[in-house]
Amino acid sequence: MSTDTLTKRCYNFSAGPAVLPESVLEQIQSEITCLPGVGSSVLEISHRSPDFGAILNDAKTRFREVFAVPETHDVLFLQGGACLQNAMIPANLMIDPSQTGDYLVTGAWGKKSSAEVHRFGNLHVAWSGADDNFCRLPTAAEIQWSEQPAYAHFTSNETIHGLQFHAEPDVGDVPLVADMSSDVLCRPVDVSKYGLIYACAQKNSGVSGLTVVVIRKDLLERCSDRLPLYLNYAKHSAADSMANTPPTFAIYVLGLICKWLQEEIGGLEAMHQINREKSDLLYRVIDESNGFYTGHANPADRSIMNVVFTTPDAEHDAKFIELAAEAHMKTLKGHRSLGGIRASIYNAMPLEGVQALASFMKDFAQSHG
Ligand SMILES: *Cc1c(COP(=O)(O)O)cnc(C)c1O
């Protein structure tokens, strides 16, 4: 292998941790030994120092601006991944174990979220797509909310199955909770419709170690003092995400990602436009392949972040993945639970990467169809 092949950046279709904007990586590289004006690396400074305080404040301010978070909501920077949120949500939002949490189980992630609820109260599955192998989302008429749930949870983008809600489910006055781990910042969202939004950072907003939680402030009153400090949203809110050492590097990267969205992309409307353009390219190849490619998701519920499909059989899938890797397009293997192919095309995936994949898909179908 030539040095060029070893060191050249590939098109990385990883589902997460995932591709980052090249300009963000370059800024990290240029500052990694010495932050301008600080004299140390961001990896070396105290989280209580004024220098880190400025970084935290900048990241939070930019996130609030880009995501248009209203004053009614607080933004928390936590650890433990989206996985810990699956437990923190019922632990904090259910006042006692007689309460119920409603869940839309639309894929592997919705299922995982719902699996924690029984530890704190009752689980009500308002709809499940398990019988259809999670290939579609519910219509409004199919959803059966319970009488008086403490909150209603859905997964805005099912990363493994490639399904994305294109509008919020309607639960009236019940606090709506969303796992936006794999599509936060991919499009504008009306945050005022939500009680709580959470997203781990390693898909669309930076690197692993950070989970962003956006919570409506009145819900903080539900958080019980019996909860351990780290599990209590109200404590994190009161301490401005500094109840303990926060994930400092990941917060720094989140700030750079938000700056990139603001200054290079031009905000979430523009980002959404680009994401639609990118995903349309791939779905068009699937739809025009005369049945060579089969998309997993019902067309109306297709994700603009994770494009999941198969070739005629597992052998062709494997060949596709192998030849794509030789052409410098990596990590296209579908999740182990589903097989097939998954192209994760998060915000930072450049249009050229998607164009290269679309063109590879056409060639592959022609030579193997
Ligand atoms: C990746 C992902 C997670 C993973 O959460 P971690 O605990 O940070 O590993 C959760 N939910 C969704 C929708 C995801 O895509």
Short mmCIF file of C-alpha atoms and ligand atoms in Angstrom, two decimals:
data_model
loop_
_atom_site.label_atom_id
_atom_site.label_comp_id
_atom_site.label_asym_id
_atom_site.label_seq_id
_atom_site.Cartn_x
_atom_site.Cartn_y
_atom_site.Cartn_z
CA MET A 1 0.00 0.00 0.00
CA SER A 2 1.38 3.43 -0.91
CA THR A 3 1.88 6.09 1.75
CA ASP A 4 -0.82 8.09 0.01
CA THR A 5 -3.41 5.32 0.51
CA LEU A 6 -2.39 4.96 4.12
CA THR A 7 -2.69 8.62 5.03
CA LYS A 8 -5.36 10.00 2.71
CA ARG A 9 -8.72 10.64 4.42
CA CYS A 10 -11.37 8.20 3.19
CA TYR A 11 -15.08 8.86 2.91
CA ASN A 12 -16.16 7.56 6.29
CA PHE A 13 -19.77 6.33 6.45
CA SER A 14 -19.51 5.18 10.08
CA ALA A 15 -22.72 5.30 12.13
CA GLY A 16 -20.84 6.68 15.13
CA PRO A 17 -18.43 7.84 16.34
CA ALA A 18 -18.53 9.41 12.93
CA VAL A 19 -17.01 11.81 10.45
CA LEU A 20 -16.18 15.35 11.62
CA PRO A 21 -15.84 18.47 9.44
CA GLU A 22 -12.28 18.65 8.14
CA SER A 23 -11.95 22.32 9.11
CA VAL A 24 -12.92 21.42 12.69
CA LEU A 25 -10.26 18.70 12.81
CA GLU A 26 -7.73 21.17 11.46
CA GLN A 27 -8.57 23.73 14.11
CA ILE A 28 -8.28 21.06 16.83
CA GLN A 29 -4.91 20.05 15.37
CA SER A 30 -3.64 23.62 15.29
CA GLU A 31 -4.69 24.26 18.91
CA ILE A 32 -3.99 20.89 20.48
CA THR A 33 -0.65 21.78 22.03
CA CYS A 34 -1.51 25.38 22.87
CA LEU A 35 -4.86 27.15 22.90
CA PRO A 36 -4.31 30.70 21.65
CA GLY A 37 -3.91 33.02 24.61
CA VAL A 38 -4.00 30.16 27.12
CA GLY A 39 -0.56 28.59 26.85
CA SER A 40 -1.81 25.04 27.44
CA SER A 41 -3.85 22.46 25.59
CA VAL A 42 -7.60 22.27 26.23
CA LEU A 43 -6.74 18.75 27.45
CA GLU A 44 -4.58 20.20 30.24
CA ILE A 45 -6.60 22.97 31.86
CA SER A 46 -8.88 22.92 34.89
CA HIS A 47 -12.59 22.81 34.24
CA ARG A 48 -12.84 25.55 36.92
CA SER A 49 -10.39 27.85 35.13
CA PRO A 50 -11.72 31.03 33.51
CA ASP A 51 -10.27 29.78 30.21
CA PHE A 52 -12.41 26.66 30.28
CA GLY A 53 -15.34 28.70 31.57
CA ALA A 54 -15.12 30.74 28.38
CA ILE A 55 -15.08 27.56 26.26
CA LEU A 56 -18.12 26.12 28.07
CA ASN A 57 -19.98 29.38 27.78
CA ASP A 58 -19.14 29.71 24.08
CA ALA A 59 -20.26 26.13 23.33
CA LYS A 60 -23.51 26.60 25.23
CA THR A 61 -24.26 29.98 23.67
CA ARG A 62 -23.55 28.74 20.16
CA PHE A 63 -25.59 25.56 20.69
CA ARG A 64 -28.52 27.63 21.96
CA GLU A 65 -28.24 29.95 18.94
CA VAL A 66 -27.87 27.25 16.27
CA PHE A 67 -30.56 24.97 17.72
CA ALA A 68 -32.80 27.95 18.60
CA VAL A 69 -33.33 26.91 22.22
CA PRO A 70 -35.90 29.21 23.87
CA GLU A 71 -35.41 30.78 27.34
CA THR A 72 -37.93 28.30 28.74
CA HIS A 73 -35.39 25.50 28.29
CA ASP A 74 -32.03 24.76 29.90
CA VAL A 75 -29.07 23.11 28.15
CA LEU A 76 -27.04 20.54 30.12
CA PHE A 77 -23.73 18.93 29.19
CA LEU A 78 -23.66 15.43 30.70
CA GLN A 79 -21.77 12.15 30.43
CA GLY A 80 -22.96 8.54 30.31
CA GLY A 81 -24.15 8.66 26.72
CA ALA A 82 -27.69 8.51 25.46
CA CYS A 83 -27.81 5.21 27.31
CA LEU A 84 -27.78 6.89 30.74
CA GLN A 85 -30.57 9.22 29.62
CA ASN A 86 -32.80 6.19 29.08
CA ALA A 87 -32.66 5.74 32.86
CA MET A 88 -32.41 9.41 33.93
CA ILE A 89 -35.61 10.31 32.08
CA PRO A 90 -37.96 7.99 34.01
CA ALA A 91 -35.91 8.49 37.22
CA ASN A 92 -36.45 12.26 37.07
CA LEU A 93 -39.75 12.73 35.25
CA MET A 94 -41.79 10.13 37.15
CA ILE A 95 -42.80 11.48 40.52
CA ASP A 96 -43.71 8.05 41.87
CA PRO A 97 -43.72 4.43 40.61
CA SER A 98 -47.45 4.52 39.94
CA GLN A 99 -46.77 6.75 36.94
CA THR A 100 -46.45 5.64 33.34
CA GLY A 101 -44.00 6.52 30.57
CA ASP A 102 -45.32 6.19 27.00
CA TYR A 103 -42.92 4.97 24.31
CA LEU A 104 -43.00 4.67 20.54
CA VAL A 105 -40.87 1.62 19.84
CA THR A 106 -39.81 2.31 16.27
CA GLY A 107 -36.46 0.52 16.15
CA ALA A 108 -33.54 -0.80 18.15
CA TRP A 109 -32.97 2.50 19.97
CA GLY A 110 -36.59 3.08 20.94
CA LYS A 111 -36.65 -0.48 22.24
CA LYS A 112 -33.51 0.07 24.29
CA SER A 113 -34.92 3.31 25.75
CA SER A 114 -38.16 1.62 26.76
CA ALA A 115 -36.30 -1.24 28.47
CA GLU A 116 -35.20 0.97 31.43
CA VAL A 117 -38.63 2.28 32.40
CA HIS A 118 -39.81 -0.64 34.57
CA ARG A 119 -37.15 0.21 37.16
CA PHE A 120 -38.96 3.47 37.98
CA GLY A 121 -42.60 3.08 36.98
CA ASN A 122 -44.87 1.59 34.32
CA LEU A 123 -44.04 1.24 30.67
CA HIS A 124 -46.76 1.77 28.09
CA VAL A 125 -45.79 0.96 24.49
CA ALA A 126 -48.00 3.33 22.51
CA TRP A 127 -46.91 1.72 19.22
CA SER A 128 -44.34 -0.85 18.18
CA GLY A 129 -42.93 -1.58 14.74
CA ALA A 130 -41.30 -4.84 15.86
CA ASP A 131 -43.71 -7.04 13.88
CA ASP A 132 -42.74 -5.21 10.68
CA ASN A 133 -39.02 -5.52 11.46
CA PHE A 134 -38.98 -1.76 12.09
CA CYS A 135 -39.39 -0.74 8.45
CA ARG A 136 -41.91 2.06 9.05
CA LEU A 137 -43.18 4.67 11.52
CA PRO A 138 -46.74 4.85 12.88
CA THR A 139 -49.49 7.03 11.49
CA ALA A 140 -51.13 9.35 14.06
CA ALA A 141 -54.21 7.06 14.14
CA GLU A 142 -52.13 4.00 15.05
CA ILE A 143 -50.60 5.52 18.18
CA GLN A 144 -52.40 4.66 21.42
CA TRP A 145 -51.26 6.96 24.20
CA SER A 146 -52.12 5.98 27.75
CA GLU A 147 -54.53 7.96 29.95
CA GLN A 148 -52.12 10.29 31.78
CA PRO A 149 -48.49 9.51 31.05
CA ALA A 150 -45.70 11.35 32.89
CA TYR A 151 -44.11 11.93 29.47
CA ALA A 152 -44.08 10.47 25.95
CA HIS A 153 -40.81 9.30 24.39
CA PHE A 154 -39.83 8.81 20.75
CA THR A 155 -36.62 8.37 18.79
CA SER A 156 -36.49 11.08 16.13
CA ASN A 157 -34.04 9.07 14.00
CA GLU A 158 -33.64 5.30 14.26
CA THR A 159 -29.94 5.01 13.41
CA ILE A 160 -29.92 1.26 12.75
CA HIS A 161 -33.15 0.96 10.76
CA GLY A 162 -32.86 4.26 8.89
CA LEU A 163 -36.25 5.70 9.91
CA GLN A 164 -36.79 9.37 10.73
CA PHE A 165 -39.81 11.28 11.98
CA HIS A 166 -40.49 14.22 9.70
CA ALA A 167 -42.93 15.76 12.19
CA GLU A 168 -43.32 15.37 15.95
CA PRO A 169 -45.97 12.94 17.20
CA ASP A 170 -48.80 14.87 18.85
CA VAL A 171 -49.32 14.17 22.56
CA GLY A 172 -51.12 17.35 23.55
CA ASP A 173 -49.95 18.71 26.91
CA VAL A 174 -47.88 15.67 27.87
CA PRO A 175 -44.14 16.48 27.93
CA LEU A 176 -42.66 15.15 24.69
CA VAL A 177 -39.23 13.53 25.06
CA ALA A 178 -36.96 12.74 22.11
CA ASP A 179 -33.75 10.83 21.61
CA MET A 180 -32.12 12.93 18.88
CA SER A 181 -28.72 11.26 19.17
CA SER A 182 -28.33 10.68 15.45
CA ASP A 183 -30.13 13.68 13.98
CA VAL A 184 -29.71 16.64 16.32
CA LEU A 185 -28.59 19.73 14.37
CA CYS A 186 -29.48 18.10 11.01
CA ARG A 187 -32.49 20.42 10.56
CA PRO A 188 -34.36 23.15 12.42
CA VAL A 189 -36.51 21.90 15.31
CA ASP A 190 -39.25 23.74 17.20
CA VAL A 191 -37.75 23.12 20.64
CA SER A 192 -40.76 24.71 22.36
CA LYS A 193 -42.77 21.58 21.49
CA TYR A 194 -40.50 19.44 23.65
CA GLY A 195 -40.20 18.71 27.35
CA LEU A 196 -36.78 17.12 26.90
CA ILE A 197 -34.39 16.43 24.05
CA TYR A 198 -31.20 14.42 24.45
CA ALA A 199 -28.40 13.57 22.07
CA CYS A 200 -25.04 11.93 22.49
CA ALA A 201 -22.44 13.96 20.64
CA GLN A 202 -20.58 11.32 18.64
CA LYS A 203 -22.90 11.27 15.62
CA ASN A 204 -23.75 14.80 14.61
CA SER A 205 -22.34 17.10 17.24
CA GLY A 206 -18.79 16.05 17.99
CA VAL A 207 -17.02 13.30 19.87
CA SER A 208 -18.01 10.67 22.41
CA GLY A 209 -18.13 11.48 26.13
CA LEU A 210 -20.72 14.27 25.91
CA THR A 211 -24.49 14.06 25.90
CA VAL A 212 -26.47 17.25 25.44
CA VAL A 213 -29.79 17.47 27.29
CA VAL A 214 -32.28 20.25 26.55
CA ILE A 215 -34.92 20.33 29.27
CA ARG A 216 -37.94 22.55 29.86
CA LYS A 217 -37.20 24.34 33.13
CA ASP A 218 -40.51 23.59 34.84
CA LEU A 219 -39.75 19.85 34.58
CA LEU A 220 -36.76 20.36 36.88
CA GLU A 221 -39.26 20.62 39.74
CA ARG A 222 -40.03 16.93 39.31
CA CYS A 223 -36.44 15.84 40.05
CA SER A 224 -36.36 14.08 43.41
CA ASP A 225 -33.75 14.79 46.08
CA ARG A 226 -33.56 11.04 46.64
CA LEU A 227 -31.70 10.69 43.34
CA PRO A 228 -27.92 10.40 43.40
CA LEU A 229 -26.33 13.77 42.54
CA TYR A 230 -25.15 12.77 39.08
CA LEU A 231 -28.57 11.41 38.09
CA ASN A 232 -30.46 14.57 39.05
CA TYR A 233 -31.16 17.07 36.23
CA ALA A 234 -31.97 19.85 38.70
CA LYS A 235 -28.53 19.55 40.32
CA HIS A 236 -26.79 19.72 36.94
CA SER A 237 -28.88 22.71 36.00
CA ALA A 238 -28.14 24.55 39.27
CA ALA A 239 -24.41 23.83 38.84
CA ASP A 240 -24.38 24.93 35.17
CA SER A 241 -23.14 21.46 34.09
CA MET A 242 -20.25 21.70 36.57
CA ALA A 243 -21.56 19.45 39.34
CA ASN A 244 -18.42 17.43 38.66
CA THR A 245 -15.72 17.54 35.96
CA PRO A 246 -17.62 17.79 32.67
CA PRO A 247 -16.31 16.20 29.43
CA THR A 248 -14.10 19.20 28.68
CA PHE A 249 -12.64 18.15 25.32
CA ALA A 250 -16.00 17.07 23.90
CA ILE A 251 -17.55 20.39 24.99
CA TYR A 252 -14.74 22.24 23.20
CA VAL A 253 -15.44 20.19 20.04
CA LEU A 254 -19.20 20.84 20.28
CA GLY A 255 -18.42 24.57 20.30
CA LEU A 256 -16.34 24.18 17.13
CA ILE A 257 -19.10 22.16 15.43
CA CYS A 258 -21.68 24.85 16.24
CA LYS A 259 -19.32 27.54 14.95
CA TRP A 260 -18.86 25.51 11.74
CA LEU A 261 -22.66 25.28 11.36
CA GLN A 262 -23.03 29.02 11.91
CA GLU A 263 -20.11 30.35 9.89
CA GLU A 264 -19.44 27.78 7.15
CA ILE A 265 -22.84 26.15 6.60
CA GLY A 266 -25.10 29.10 7.42
CA GLY A 267 -27.42 27.55 10.00
CA LEU A 268 -29.80 24.62 10.20
CA GLU A 269 -32.08 25.59 7.28
CA ALA A 270 -29.04 25.45 5.01
CA MET A 271 -27.82 22.24 6.68
CA HIS A 272 -31.22 20.63 6.16
CA GLN A 273 -31.16 21.57 2.47
CA ILE A 274 -27.72 19.97 2.06
CA ASN A 275 -28.76 16.86 3.98
CA ARG A 276 -31.84 16.43 1.80
CA GLU A 277 -29.76 16.83 -1.32
CA LYS A 278 -27.27 14.21 -0.09
CA SER A 279 -29.87 11.62 0.93
CA ASP A 280 -31.94 12.19 -2.25
CA LEU A 281 -28.90 11.20 -4.32
CA LEU A 282 -28.69 7.79 -2.65
CA TYR A 283 -32.43 7.08 -2.47
CA ARG A 284 -32.75 7.96 -6.15
CA VAL A 285 -30.11 5.35 -7.06
CA ILE A 286 -32.00 2.77 -4.95
CA ASP A 287 -35.35 3.63 -6.56
CA GLU A 288 -33.95 3.66 -10.09
CA SER A 289 -32.00 0.39 -9.77
CA ASN A 290 -34.84 -1.81 -11.14
CA GLY A 291 -34.96 -3.73 -7.89
CA PHE A 292 -31.22 -4.35 -7.58
CA TYR A 293 -31.18 -2.32 -4.36
CA THR A 294 -33.94 -2.54 -1.76
CA GLY A 295 -34.31 0.23 0.80
CA HIS A 296 -35.23 -0.94 4.31
CA ALA A 297 -37.42 2.03 5.25
CA ASN A 298 -40.88 2.82 3.98
CA PRO A 299 -40.19 5.74 1.55
CA ALA A 300 -42.26 8.24 3.56
CA ASP A 301 -40.21 7.51 6.70
CA ARG A 302 -36.73 7.50 5.16
CA SER A 303 -33.91 8.99 7.19
CA ILE A 304 -31.75 11.75 5.76
CA MET A 305 -28.96 10.62 8.11
CA ASN A 306 -28.75 6.82 7.75
CA VAL A 307 -29.52 5.23 4.39
CA VAL A 308 -30.14 1.49 4.91
CA PHE A 309 -30.44 -0.93 1.99
CA THR A 310 -29.55 -4.35 0.62
CA THR A 311 -28.38 -5.78 -2.70
CA PRO A 312 -30.04 -8.99 -4.05
CA ASP A 313 -28.28 -11.22 -1.46
CA ALA A 314 -25.75 -11.34 1.38
CA GLU A 315 -22.95 -12.31 -1.00
CA HIS A 316 -23.48 -9.19 -3.09
CA ASP A 317 -23.72 -7.10 0.12
CA ALA A 318 -20.29 -8.37 1.19
CA LYS A 319 -18.80 -7.75 -2.25
CA PHE A 320 -20.29 -4.24 -2.29
CA ILE A 321 -18.73 -3.41 1.07
CA GLU A 322 -15.37 -4.86 0.04
CA LEU A 323 -15.16 -3.03 -3.30
CA ALA A 324 -16.40 0.23 -1.78
CA ALA A 325 -13.62 0.05 0.83
CA GLU A 326 -11.08 -0.44 -1.97
CA ALA A 327 -12.51 2.71 -3.55
CA HIS A 328 -11.87 4.55 -0.27
CA MET A 329 -15.47 4.48 1.00
CA LYS A 330 -15.38 2.87 4.42
CA THR A 331 -17.62 1.43 7.15
CA LEU A 332 -20.66 0.76 4.98
CA LYS A 333 -21.56 -2.53 6.66
CA GLY A 334 -25.07 -2.56 8.09
CA HIS A 335 -25.61 -3.03 11.83
CA ARG A 336 -25.02 -6.64 12.91
CA SER A 337 -28.70 -7.03 13.89
CA LEU A 338 -29.97 -6.12 10.41
CA GLY A 339 -27.17 -6.94 7.94
CA GLY A 340 -27.05 -5.29 4.51
CA ILE A 341 -25.54 -1.89 3.94
CA ARG A 342 -25.84 1.37 5.87
CA ALA A 343 -24.48 4.69 4.66
CA SER A 344 -24.45 7.16 7.53
CA ILE A 345 -24.31 10.60 5.97
CA TYR A 346 -24.29 12.95 8.94
CA ASN A 347 -23.85 16.72 8.65
CA ALA A 348 -20.07 16.45 8.27
CA MET A 349 -20.17 13.99 5.34
CA PRO A 350 -19.27 16.14 2.35
CA LEU A 351 -21.53 16.13 -0.73
CA GLU A 352 -18.59 14.77 -2.76
CA GLY A 353 -18.52 11.67 -0.54
CA VAL A 354 -22.19 10.98 -1.24
CA GLN A 355 -21.72 11.67 -4.95
CA ALA A 356 -18.85 9.18 -5.00
CA LEU A 357 -21.02 6.57 -3.27
CA ALA A 358 -23.99 7.17 -5.60
CA SER A 359 -21.76 6.72 -8.60
CA PHE A 360 -20.19 3.58 -7.10
CA MET A 361 -23.68 2.17 -6.45
CA LYS A 362 -24.70 2.69 -10.09
CA ASP A 363 -21.53 1.03 -11.38
CA PHE A 364 -21.87 -1.88 -8.96
CA ALA A 365 -25.48 -2.52 -9.96
CA GLN A 366 -24.52 -2.45 -13.61
CA SER A 367 -21.61 -4.87 -13.28
CA HIS A 368 -23.28 -7.24 -10.79
CA GLY A 369 -26.96 -7.03 -11.77
C1 LIG B 1 -25.83 6.06 18.88
C2 LIG B 1 -27.15 6.18 19.52
C3 LIG B 1 -27.28 6.00 20.89
C4 LIG B 1 -26.07 5.58 21.68
O1 LIG B 1 -25.93 6.11 22.87
P1 LIG B 1 -24.60 5.99 23.74
O2 LIG B 1 -25.09 5.62 25.07
O3 LIG B 1 -23.98 7.35 23.66
O4 LIG B 1 -23.73 4.92 23.12
C5 LIG B 1 -28.54 6.16 21.44
N1 LIG B 1 -29.61 6.48 20.67
C6 LIG B 1 -29.51 6.66 19.34
C7 LIG B 1 -30.70 7.02 18.52
C8 LIG B 1 -28.27 6.51 18.72
O5 LIG B 1 -28.12 6.68 17.41
#
